[in-house]
Structure formats: structure tokens, C-alpha cells
PDB file of C-alpha atoms and ligand atoms in Angstrom:
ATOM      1  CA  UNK A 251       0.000   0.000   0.000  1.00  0.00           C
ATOM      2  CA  UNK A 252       1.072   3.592  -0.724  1.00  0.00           C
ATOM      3  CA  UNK A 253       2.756   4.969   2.415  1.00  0.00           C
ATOM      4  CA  UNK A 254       1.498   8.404   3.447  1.00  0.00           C
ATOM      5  CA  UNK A 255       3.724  11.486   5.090  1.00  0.00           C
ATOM      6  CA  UNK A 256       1.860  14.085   6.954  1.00  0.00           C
ATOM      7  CA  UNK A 257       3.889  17.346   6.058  1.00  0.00           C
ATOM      8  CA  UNK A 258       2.679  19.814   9.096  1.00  0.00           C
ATOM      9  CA  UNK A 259       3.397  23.307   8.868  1.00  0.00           C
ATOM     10  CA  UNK A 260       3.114  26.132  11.987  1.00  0.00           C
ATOM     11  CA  UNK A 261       2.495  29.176  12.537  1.00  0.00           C
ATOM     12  CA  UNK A 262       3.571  32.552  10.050  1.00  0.00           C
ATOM     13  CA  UNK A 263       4.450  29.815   7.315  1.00  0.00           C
ATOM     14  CA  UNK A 264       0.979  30.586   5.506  1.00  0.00           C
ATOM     15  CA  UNK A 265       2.867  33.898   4.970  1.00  0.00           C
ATOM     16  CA  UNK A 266       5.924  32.630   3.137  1.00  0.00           C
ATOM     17  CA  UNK A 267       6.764  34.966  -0.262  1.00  0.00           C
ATOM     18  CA  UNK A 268       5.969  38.082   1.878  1.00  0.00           C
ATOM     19  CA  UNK A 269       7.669  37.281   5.230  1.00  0.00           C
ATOM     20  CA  UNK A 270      11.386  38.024   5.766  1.00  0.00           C
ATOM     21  CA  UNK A 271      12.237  37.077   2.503  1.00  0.00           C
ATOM     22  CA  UNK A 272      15.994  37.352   3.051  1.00  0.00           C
ATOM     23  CA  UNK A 273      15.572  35.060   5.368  1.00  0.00           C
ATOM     24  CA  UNK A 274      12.945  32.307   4.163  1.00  0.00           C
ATOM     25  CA  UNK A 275      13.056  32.524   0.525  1.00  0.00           C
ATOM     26  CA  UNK A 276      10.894  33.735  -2.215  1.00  0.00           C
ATOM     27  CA  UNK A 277       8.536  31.030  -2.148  1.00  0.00           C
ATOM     28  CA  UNK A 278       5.243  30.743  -0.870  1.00  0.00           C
ATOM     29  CA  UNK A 279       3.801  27.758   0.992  1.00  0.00           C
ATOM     30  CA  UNK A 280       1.950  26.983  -2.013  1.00  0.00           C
ATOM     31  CA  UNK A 281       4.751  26.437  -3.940  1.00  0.00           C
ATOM     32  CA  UNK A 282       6.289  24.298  -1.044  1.00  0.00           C
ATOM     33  CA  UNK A 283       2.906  22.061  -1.031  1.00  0.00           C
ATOM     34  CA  UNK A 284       3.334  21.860  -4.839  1.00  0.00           C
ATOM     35  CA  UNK A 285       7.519  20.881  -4.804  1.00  0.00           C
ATOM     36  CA  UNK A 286       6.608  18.184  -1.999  1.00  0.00           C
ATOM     37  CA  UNK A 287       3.623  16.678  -4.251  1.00  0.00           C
ATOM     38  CA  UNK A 288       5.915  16.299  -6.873  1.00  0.00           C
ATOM     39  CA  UNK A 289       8.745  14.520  -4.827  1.00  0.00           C
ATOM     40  CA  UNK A 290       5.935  12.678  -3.431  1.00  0.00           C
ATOM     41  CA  UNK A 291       4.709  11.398  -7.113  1.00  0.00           C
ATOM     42  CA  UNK A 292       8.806  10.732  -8.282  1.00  0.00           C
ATOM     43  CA  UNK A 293       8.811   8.531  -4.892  1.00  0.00           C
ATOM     44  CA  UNK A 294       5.406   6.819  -4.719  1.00  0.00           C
ATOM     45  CA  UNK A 295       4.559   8.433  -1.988  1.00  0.00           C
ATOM     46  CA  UNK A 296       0.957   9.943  -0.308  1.00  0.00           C
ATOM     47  CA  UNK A 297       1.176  13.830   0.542  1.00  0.00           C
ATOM     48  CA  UNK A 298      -0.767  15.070   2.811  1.00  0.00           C
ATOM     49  CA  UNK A 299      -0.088  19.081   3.843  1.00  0.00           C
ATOM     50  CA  UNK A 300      -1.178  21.722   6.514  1.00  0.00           C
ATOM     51  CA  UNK A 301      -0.417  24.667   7.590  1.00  0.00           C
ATOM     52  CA  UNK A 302      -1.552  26.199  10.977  1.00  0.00           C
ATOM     53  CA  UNK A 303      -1.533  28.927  13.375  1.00  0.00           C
ATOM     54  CA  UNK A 304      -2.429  27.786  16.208  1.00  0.00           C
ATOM     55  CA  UNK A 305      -0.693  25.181  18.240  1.00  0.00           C
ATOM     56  CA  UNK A 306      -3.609  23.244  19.811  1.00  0.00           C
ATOM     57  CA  UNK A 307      -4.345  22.471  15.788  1.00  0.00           C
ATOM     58  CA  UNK A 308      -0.929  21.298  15.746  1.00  0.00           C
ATOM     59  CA  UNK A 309      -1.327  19.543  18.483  1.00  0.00           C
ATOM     60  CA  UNK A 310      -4.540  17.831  16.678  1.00  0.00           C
ATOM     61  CA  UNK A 311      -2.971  17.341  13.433  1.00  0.00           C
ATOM     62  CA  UNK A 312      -0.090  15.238  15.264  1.00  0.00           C
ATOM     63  CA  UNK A 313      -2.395  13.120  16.823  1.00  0.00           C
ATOM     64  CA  UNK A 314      -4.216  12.233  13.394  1.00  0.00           C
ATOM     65  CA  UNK A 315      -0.765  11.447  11.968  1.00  0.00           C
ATOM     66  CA  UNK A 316      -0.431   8.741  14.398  1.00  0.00           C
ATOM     67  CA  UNK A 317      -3.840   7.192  13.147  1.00  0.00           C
ATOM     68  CA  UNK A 318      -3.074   8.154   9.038  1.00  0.00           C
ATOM     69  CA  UNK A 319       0.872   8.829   8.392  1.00  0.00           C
ATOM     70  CA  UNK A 320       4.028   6.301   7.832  1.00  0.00           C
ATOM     71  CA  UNK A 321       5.884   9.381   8.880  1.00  0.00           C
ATOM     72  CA  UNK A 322       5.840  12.894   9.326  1.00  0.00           C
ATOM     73  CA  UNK A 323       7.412  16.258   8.244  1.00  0.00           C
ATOM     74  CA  UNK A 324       7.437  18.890  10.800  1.00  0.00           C
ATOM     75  CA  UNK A 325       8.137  22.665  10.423  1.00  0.00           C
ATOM     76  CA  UNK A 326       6.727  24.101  13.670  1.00  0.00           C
ATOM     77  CA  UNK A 327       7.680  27.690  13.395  1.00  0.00           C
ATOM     78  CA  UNK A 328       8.201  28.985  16.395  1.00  0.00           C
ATOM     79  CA  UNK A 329       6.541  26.554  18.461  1.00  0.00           C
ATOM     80  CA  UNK A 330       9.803  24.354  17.892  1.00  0.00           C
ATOM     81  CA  UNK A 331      11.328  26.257  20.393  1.00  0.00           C
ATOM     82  CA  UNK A 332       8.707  26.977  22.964  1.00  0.00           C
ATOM     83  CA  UNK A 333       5.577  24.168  22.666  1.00  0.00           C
ATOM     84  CA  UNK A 334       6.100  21.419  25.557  1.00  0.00           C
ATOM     85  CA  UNK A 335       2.211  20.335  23.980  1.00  0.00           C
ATOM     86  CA  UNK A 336       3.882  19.611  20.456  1.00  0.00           C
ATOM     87  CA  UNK A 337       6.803  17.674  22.194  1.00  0.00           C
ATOM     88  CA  UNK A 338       4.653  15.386  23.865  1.00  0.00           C
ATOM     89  CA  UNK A 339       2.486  14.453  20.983  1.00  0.00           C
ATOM     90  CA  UNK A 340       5.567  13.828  19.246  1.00  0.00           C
ATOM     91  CA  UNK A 341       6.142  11.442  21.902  1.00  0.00           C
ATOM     92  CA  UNK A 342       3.436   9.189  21.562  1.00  0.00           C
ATOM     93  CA  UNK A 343       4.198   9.362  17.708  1.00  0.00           C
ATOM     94  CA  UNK A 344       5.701   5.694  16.536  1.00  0.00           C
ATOM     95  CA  UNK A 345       6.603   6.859  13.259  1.00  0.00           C
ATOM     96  CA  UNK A 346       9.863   8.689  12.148  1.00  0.00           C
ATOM     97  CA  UNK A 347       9.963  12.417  12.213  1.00  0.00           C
ATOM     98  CA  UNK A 348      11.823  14.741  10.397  1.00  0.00           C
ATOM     99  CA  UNK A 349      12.675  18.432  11.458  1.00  0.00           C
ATOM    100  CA  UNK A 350      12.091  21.011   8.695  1.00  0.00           C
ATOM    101  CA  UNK A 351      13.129  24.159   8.957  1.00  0.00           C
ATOM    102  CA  UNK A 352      13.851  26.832   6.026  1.00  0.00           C
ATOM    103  CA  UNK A 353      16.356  28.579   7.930  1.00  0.00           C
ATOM    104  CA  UNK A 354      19.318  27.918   9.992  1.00  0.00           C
ATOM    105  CA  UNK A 355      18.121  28.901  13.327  1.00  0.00           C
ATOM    106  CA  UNK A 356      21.721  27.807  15.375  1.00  0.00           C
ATOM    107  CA  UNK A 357      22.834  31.250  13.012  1.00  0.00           C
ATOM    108  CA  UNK A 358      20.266  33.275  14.279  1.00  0.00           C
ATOM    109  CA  UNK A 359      19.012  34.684  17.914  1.00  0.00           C
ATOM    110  CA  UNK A 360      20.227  32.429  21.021  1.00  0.00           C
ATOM    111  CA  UNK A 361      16.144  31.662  21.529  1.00  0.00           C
ATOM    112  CA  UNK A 362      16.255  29.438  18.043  1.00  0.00           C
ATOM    113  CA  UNK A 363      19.032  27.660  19.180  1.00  0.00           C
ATOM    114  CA  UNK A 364      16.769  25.160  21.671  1.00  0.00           C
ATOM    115  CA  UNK A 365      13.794  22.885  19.433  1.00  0.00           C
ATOM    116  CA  UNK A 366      11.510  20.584  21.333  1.00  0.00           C
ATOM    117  CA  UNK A 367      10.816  19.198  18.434  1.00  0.00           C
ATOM    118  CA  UNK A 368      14.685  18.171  18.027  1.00  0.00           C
ATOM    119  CA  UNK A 369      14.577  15.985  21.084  1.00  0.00           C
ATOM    120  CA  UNK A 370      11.484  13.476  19.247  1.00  0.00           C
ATOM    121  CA  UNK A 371      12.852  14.053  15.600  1.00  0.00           C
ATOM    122  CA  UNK A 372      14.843  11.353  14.101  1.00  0.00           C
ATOM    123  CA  UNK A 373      16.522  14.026  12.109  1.00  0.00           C
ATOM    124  CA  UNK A 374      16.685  17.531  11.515  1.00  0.00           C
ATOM    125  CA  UNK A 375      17.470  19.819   8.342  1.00  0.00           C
ATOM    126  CA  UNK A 376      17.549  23.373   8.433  1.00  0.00           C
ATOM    127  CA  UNK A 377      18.889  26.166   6.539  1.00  0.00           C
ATOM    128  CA  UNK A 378      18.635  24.702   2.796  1.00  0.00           C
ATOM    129  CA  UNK A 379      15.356  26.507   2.261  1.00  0.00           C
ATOM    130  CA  UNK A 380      12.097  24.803   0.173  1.00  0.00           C
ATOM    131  CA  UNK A 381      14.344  21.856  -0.476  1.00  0.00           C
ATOM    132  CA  UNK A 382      15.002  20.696   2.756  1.00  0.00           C
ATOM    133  CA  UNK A 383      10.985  19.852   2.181  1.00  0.00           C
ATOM    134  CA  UNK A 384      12.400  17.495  -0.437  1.00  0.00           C
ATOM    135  CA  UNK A 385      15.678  15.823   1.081  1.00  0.00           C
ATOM    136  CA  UNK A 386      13.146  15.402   4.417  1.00  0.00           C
ATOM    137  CA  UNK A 387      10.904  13.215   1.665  1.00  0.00           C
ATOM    138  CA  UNK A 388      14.062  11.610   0.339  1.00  0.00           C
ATOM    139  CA  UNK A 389      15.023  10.069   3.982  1.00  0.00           C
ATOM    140  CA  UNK A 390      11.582   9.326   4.810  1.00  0.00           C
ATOM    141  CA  UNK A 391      11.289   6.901   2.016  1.00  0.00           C
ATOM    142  CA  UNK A 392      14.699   5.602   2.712  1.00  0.00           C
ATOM    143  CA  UNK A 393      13.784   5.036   6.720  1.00  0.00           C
ATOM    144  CA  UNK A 394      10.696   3.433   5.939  1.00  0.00           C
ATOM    145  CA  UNK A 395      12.169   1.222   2.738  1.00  0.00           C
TER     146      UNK A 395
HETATM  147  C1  DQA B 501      11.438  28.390  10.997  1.00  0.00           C
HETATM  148  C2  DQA B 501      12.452  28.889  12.037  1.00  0.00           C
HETATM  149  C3  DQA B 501      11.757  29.334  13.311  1.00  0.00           C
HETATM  150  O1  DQA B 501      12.715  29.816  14.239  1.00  0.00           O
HETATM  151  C4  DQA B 501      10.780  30.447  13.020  1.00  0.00           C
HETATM  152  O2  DQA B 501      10.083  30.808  14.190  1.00  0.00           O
HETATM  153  C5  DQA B 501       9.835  30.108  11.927  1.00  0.00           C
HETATM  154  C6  DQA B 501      10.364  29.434  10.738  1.00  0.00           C
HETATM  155  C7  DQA B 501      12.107  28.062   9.647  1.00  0.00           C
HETATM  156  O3  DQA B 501      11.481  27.363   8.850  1.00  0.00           O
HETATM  157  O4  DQA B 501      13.212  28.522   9.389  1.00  0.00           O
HETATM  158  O5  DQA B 501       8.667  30.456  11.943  1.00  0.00           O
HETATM  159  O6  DQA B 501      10.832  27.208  11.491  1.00  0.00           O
END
């Protein structure tokens, strides 16, 4: 059966294309959505994105990916670095997780440096932009090979 990775976005990211562009690219979420599809297609793989603000929908869209995903995709914004809530539904997660995010945080302010999310990821990318979307799909599909 087609395996399916929940690729769960937090908050701000709806915004990408207008926000901080220097630091998160040109590219809008939508374009992100559409670059994971495809990778998804090349590698026979389900897609299933979301974007949200608010970190009790995060919450809720972590516990659904226990029920529907092989493995998950997480860029949790901000809430990397300050949700507790987010860190323990990773927890209860038995799938693998990868860390997304666009930036480098560990080059920016001291407050990026610490992710919760880190600590239940099996790995982390950061700072390669939209295609750390895509290498995260290319090591799913190798983990769960
Ligand atoms: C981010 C990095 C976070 O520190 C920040 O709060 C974001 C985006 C990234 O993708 O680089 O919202 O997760």
C-alpha cells in the first residue's frame, strides 16, 4: 500500500513569499505544497499538507498522523522552540519524524538555538530553504524502505 507522510506546517508559514524574505526565501507555501507533491509522485509516496496557526491544531494534526501517516514532516515555526504540547504528541508518535526548517536557526538569535521538536525528531534539516521539504521526503522513504 502507498505509504502516506503528513507534512505539518506552523504558525507565520501561511505567509511565506511576503515574510522576511531574506531570510525564508521567495517562495510561498503553495509552492512548497506543490515541490513536496511532486517529490511525493517521483517517490510513490501519499502527501498530505497543513499549515496552521495555532498550536492546539498542531497539536490535533499530530495526533491524526499517528492514526493516518508512515511518517511525518514537521516545520513548527516557532513553536519548535517553545511548545512542551507539540513535544509530547511527538512522543506518543511511533513513526519517524523529520525536522524542517527553512532557515538555519543555530545562526540566528540564542532563543532558536533550543527545538523541542529536536529531542522526538529522528533528524533535523535546516537552513537549505524549500528543499530541505524534499531531502526530508528523500530520507523518509529511505527510513521506511
Ligand atoms: C522556521 C524557524 C523558526 O525559528 C521560526 O520561528 C519560523 C520558521 C524556519 O522554517 O526557518 O517560523 O521554522
Amino acid at each position: 500500500m502507498t505509504k502516506k507522510i503528513a507534512i505539518l506546517n506552523g504558525p507565520n508559514l501561511n505567509l511565506l513569499g511576503e515574510r522576511e524574505p531574506e531570510v525564508y526565501g521567495t517562495q510561498t507555501l503553495s509552492d512548497i505544497e506543490q515541490l513536496c507533491r511532486n517529490e511525493g509522485s517521483r517517490l510513490g509516496l501519499d502527501i498530505d499538507f497543513h499549515q496552521t496557526n495555532g498550536e492546539g491544531q498542531l497539536v490535533d494534526l499530530i495526533q491524526e498522523a499517528r492514526k493516518n501517516a508512515d511518517g511525518v514532516i514537521l516545520n513548527a515555526g516557532a513553536y519548535s522552540h517553545t511548545s512542551v504540547a507539540i513535544f509530547d504528541a511527538l512522543k506518543i508518535l511511533n513513526v519517524p519524524i523529520i525536522e524542517v526548517h527553512l532557515s538555519n536557526p543555530f545562526q540566528r538569535e540564542d532563543f532558536r538555538h533550543y527545538s523541542f521538536v529536536s529531542q522526538a525528531a529522528k533528524g533535523v534539516i535546516c537552513g537549505l530553504g524549500a528543499q530541505g521539504y524534499r531531502l526530508a521526503l528523500a530520507a523518509i522513504k529511505d527510513l521506511l524502505d
